[in-house]
Short mmCIF file of C-alpha atoms in Angstrom, two decimals:
data_model
loop_
_atom_site.label_atom_id
_atom_site.label_comp_id
_atom_site.label_asym_id
_atom_site.label_seq_id
_atom_site.Cartn_x
_atom_site.Cartn_y
_atom_site.Cartn_z
CA MET A 28 -116.26 80.63 31.26
CA THR A 29 -113.49 82.49 33.06
CA ASN A 30 -109.95 82.86 31.79
CA GLN A 31 -108.79 80.40 34.47
CA GLU A 32 -110.99 77.55 33.20
CA VAL A 33 -109.67 75.16 30.59
CA ALA A 34 -111.76 74.87 27.44
CA THR A 35 -111.84 71.66 25.41
CA ALA A 36 -111.67 72.18 21.67
CA PHE A 37 -111.70 69.62 18.89
CA SER A 38 -110.59 69.56 15.26
CA ILE A 39 -111.78 67.52 12.30
CA GLY A 40 -111.20 67.29 8.57
CA PHE A 41 -113.86 66.01 6.20
CA THR A 42 -111.75 64.35 3.50
CA GLU A 43 -111.28 60.59 3.59
CA LYS A 44 -114.43 60.29 5.71
CA SER A 45 -117.91 59.21 4.81
CA ALA A 46 -120.71 61.42 6.02
CA GLU A 47 -121.63 58.66 8.48
CA ARG A 48 -118.12 58.60 9.97
CA PHE A 49 -117.89 62.41 10.07
CA PHE A 50 -121.16 62.98 11.92
CA THR A 51 -120.61 59.97 14.21
CA LEU A 52 -117.24 61.41 15.28
CA LEU A 53 -118.77 64.81 16.05
CA ARG A 54 -121.68 63.37 18.00
CA GLY A 55 -119.53 60.84 19.86
CA ALA A 56 -117.05 63.50 21.00
CA GLY A 57 -119.81 65.69 22.40
CA VAL A 58 -119.09 68.60 20.05
CA THR A 59 -121.55 71.45 20.52
CA ARG A 60 -120.36 73.83 17.79
CA LEU A 61 -118.71 73.24 14.42
CA ILE A 62 -116.31 76.10 13.68
CA ASP A 63 -115.55 76.39 9.98
CA VAL A 64 -112.03 77.77 9.48
CA ARG A 65 -111.73 76.98 5.76
CA LEU A 66 -110.70 79.60 3.27
CA ASN A 67 -113.12 78.19 0.67
CA ASN A 68 -116.18 76.48 2.11
CA THR A 69 -118.55 76.70 -0.86
CA SER A 70 -116.76 74.48 -3.38
CA GLN A 71 -118.72 71.69 -5.03
CA LEU A 72 -115.71 69.49 -4.24
CA ALA A 73 -116.61 69.71 -0.55
CA GLY A 74 -119.53 67.30 -1.06
CA PHE A 75 -121.52 67.01 2.17
CA ALA A 76 -119.22 69.60 3.79
CA LYS A 77 -120.29 72.50 1.57
CA LYS A 78 -121.12 75.40 3.91
CA GLU A 79 -124.90 75.67 3.57
CA ASP A 80 -125.41 71.89 3.45
CA LEU A 81 -123.15 71.36 6.44
CA ARG A 82 -124.96 74.03 8.46
CA PHE A 83 -128.19 72.06 7.92
CA PHE A 84 -126.68 68.59 8.46
CA VAL A 85 -124.91 69.30 11.76
CA LYS A 86 -128.04 70.90 13.21
CA GLU A 87 -130.41 68.17 12.04
CA ILE A 88 -128.18 65.12 12.60
CA CYS A 89 -126.20 66.15 15.67
CA SER A 90 -127.95 69.22 17.16
CA ILE A 91 -124.67 71.10 16.69
CA ASP A 92 -124.40 74.80 15.88
CA TYR A 93 -122.38 75.94 12.86
CA VAL A 94 -120.30 79.11 12.80
CA GLU A 95 -117.66 80.48 10.46
CA VAL A 96 -114.53 82.08 11.94
CA GLY A 97 -112.70 83.73 9.07
CA ASP A 98 -109.96 85.06 11.36
CA LEU A 99 -108.64 81.49 11.64
CA ALA A 100 -108.66 80.85 7.88
CA PRO A 101 -105.34 81.03 6.03
CA GLU A 102 -104.55 83.58 3.36
CA PRO A 103 -105.01 82.39 -0.24
CA GLY A 104 -101.49 83.14 -1.51
CA PRO A 105 -99.44 81.08 0.96
CA LEU A 106 -102.01 78.26 0.95
CA LYS A 107 -101.82 78.02 -2.85
CA GLU A 108 -98.02 78.08 -2.77
CA TYR A 109 -97.93 75.32 -0.15
CA LYS A 110 -100.44 73.15 -2.04
CA ASN A 111 -98.46 73.66 -5.26
CA LYS A 112 -95.27 72.64 -3.41
CA LEU A 113 -93.68 76.06 -3.90
CA MET A 114 -93.00 76.26 -0.15
CA ASP A 115 -92.42 73.65 2.51
CA TRP A 116 -94.57 73.01 5.55
CA GLN A 117 -92.26 74.85 7.96
CA ARG A 118 -92.42 78.05 5.91
CA TYR A 119 -96.20 77.77 5.60
CA GLU A 120 -96.50 77.18 9.36
CA ASP A 121 -94.39 80.25 10.10
CA LEU A 122 -96.47 82.44 7.78
CA TYR A 123 -99.74 81.17 9.23
CA LEU A 124 -98.67 81.66 12.85
CA ASN A 125 -97.51 85.21 12.01
CA LEU A 126 -100.91 85.81 10.40
CA LEU A 127 -102.69 84.72 13.59
CA ALA A 128 -100.48 87.05 15.62
CA ARG A 129 -101.16 89.99 13.26
CA ARG A 130 -104.87 89.30 13.49
CA ALA A 131 -104.59 89.04 17.30
CA VAL A 132 -107.06 86.16 17.26
CA GLU A 133 -106.37 85.36 20.91
CA LYS A 134 -107.90 88.72 21.84
CA LYS A 135 -110.80 88.58 19.39
CA LEU A 136 -112.02 85.06 20.16
CA ASP A 137 -113.87 84.22 23.32
CA ARG A 138 -112.68 80.98 24.90
CA SER A 139 -116.28 79.91 25.38
CA LEU A 140 -116.69 79.75 21.58
CA LEU A 141 -114.07 77.02 21.47
CA ASN A 142 -115.25 75.11 24.53
CA GLY A 143 -117.00 72.13 22.96
CA GLY A 144 -116.22 73.64 19.56
CA CYS A 145 -114.61 71.76 16.72
CA LEU A 146 -112.45 73.47 14.11
CA LEU A 147 -113.27 72.17 10.63
CA CYS A 148 -110.99 72.03 7.62
CA SER A 149 -110.55 69.66 4.71
CA GLU A 150 -107.32 67.89 5.65
CA HIS A 151 -107.94 64.36 6.89
CA LYS A 152 -105.37 64.50 9.69
CA PRO A 153 -104.31 67.57 11.67
CA HIS A 154 -100.55 67.09 11.33
CA GLN A 155 -100.13 69.47 8.40
CA CYS A 156 -103.27 71.53 8.69
CA HIS A 157 -103.84 75.08 9.86
CA ARG A 158 -106.59 73.97 12.26
CA ARG A 159 -103.97 72.28 14.46
CA LEU A 160 -101.74 75.34 14.29
CA ALA A 161 -104.65 77.61 15.25
CA LEU A 162 -105.53 75.52 18.30
CA GLU A 163 -101.91 75.22 19.43
CA TYR A 164 -101.43 78.97 18.97
CA LEU A 165 -104.51 79.75 21.07
CA LYS A 166 -103.47 77.26 23.73
CA GLN A 167 -100.09 78.98 24.01
CA GLN A 168 -101.59 82.48 24.03
CA TRP A 169 -104.15 81.46 26.63
CA ASP A 170 -101.46 80.04 28.95
CA GLY A 171 -102.49 76.44 28.41
CA GLY A 172 -106.17 77.18 28.91
CA LEU A 173 -107.16 74.94 26.03
CA ASN A 174 -107.38 71.17 25.88
CA ILE A 175 -107.10 69.94 22.26
CA LYS A 176 -108.57 66.74 20.82
CA HIS A 177 -108.29 65.83 17.15
CA LEU A 178 -110.98 63.67 15.60
CA TYR A 179 -110.02 61.42 12.68
#
């Protein structure tokens, strides 16, 4: 994929979804790679979306590859503060976008990784989730070379 081509990337959260709904959405969208951008992906609270289980399920059920991209995960401090309502969404968004810039993720990530890829987090909808921010940031940095579709 050249820098002039537009990649299509998806995002999905696993909460408020049954396993059937989750895997049906991925398969129906034509996702080829599930990109885990969670800070904590081994918690028992993740149910079917626990890292090692999910790696197996997406391959067996949907023939989808699983990859972790830690550079798109948030930092623990700000995430905890936001979840505990010690900071508002706008402040969290600013901190996360600055983190992406410091990490220079637009230079580290190959667009082809995201083409057909789906960023995974826990939030049901993308509105107040770092996966949406990451995709919008990359789209901006890549001069619009990213088409974004949220699955929910």
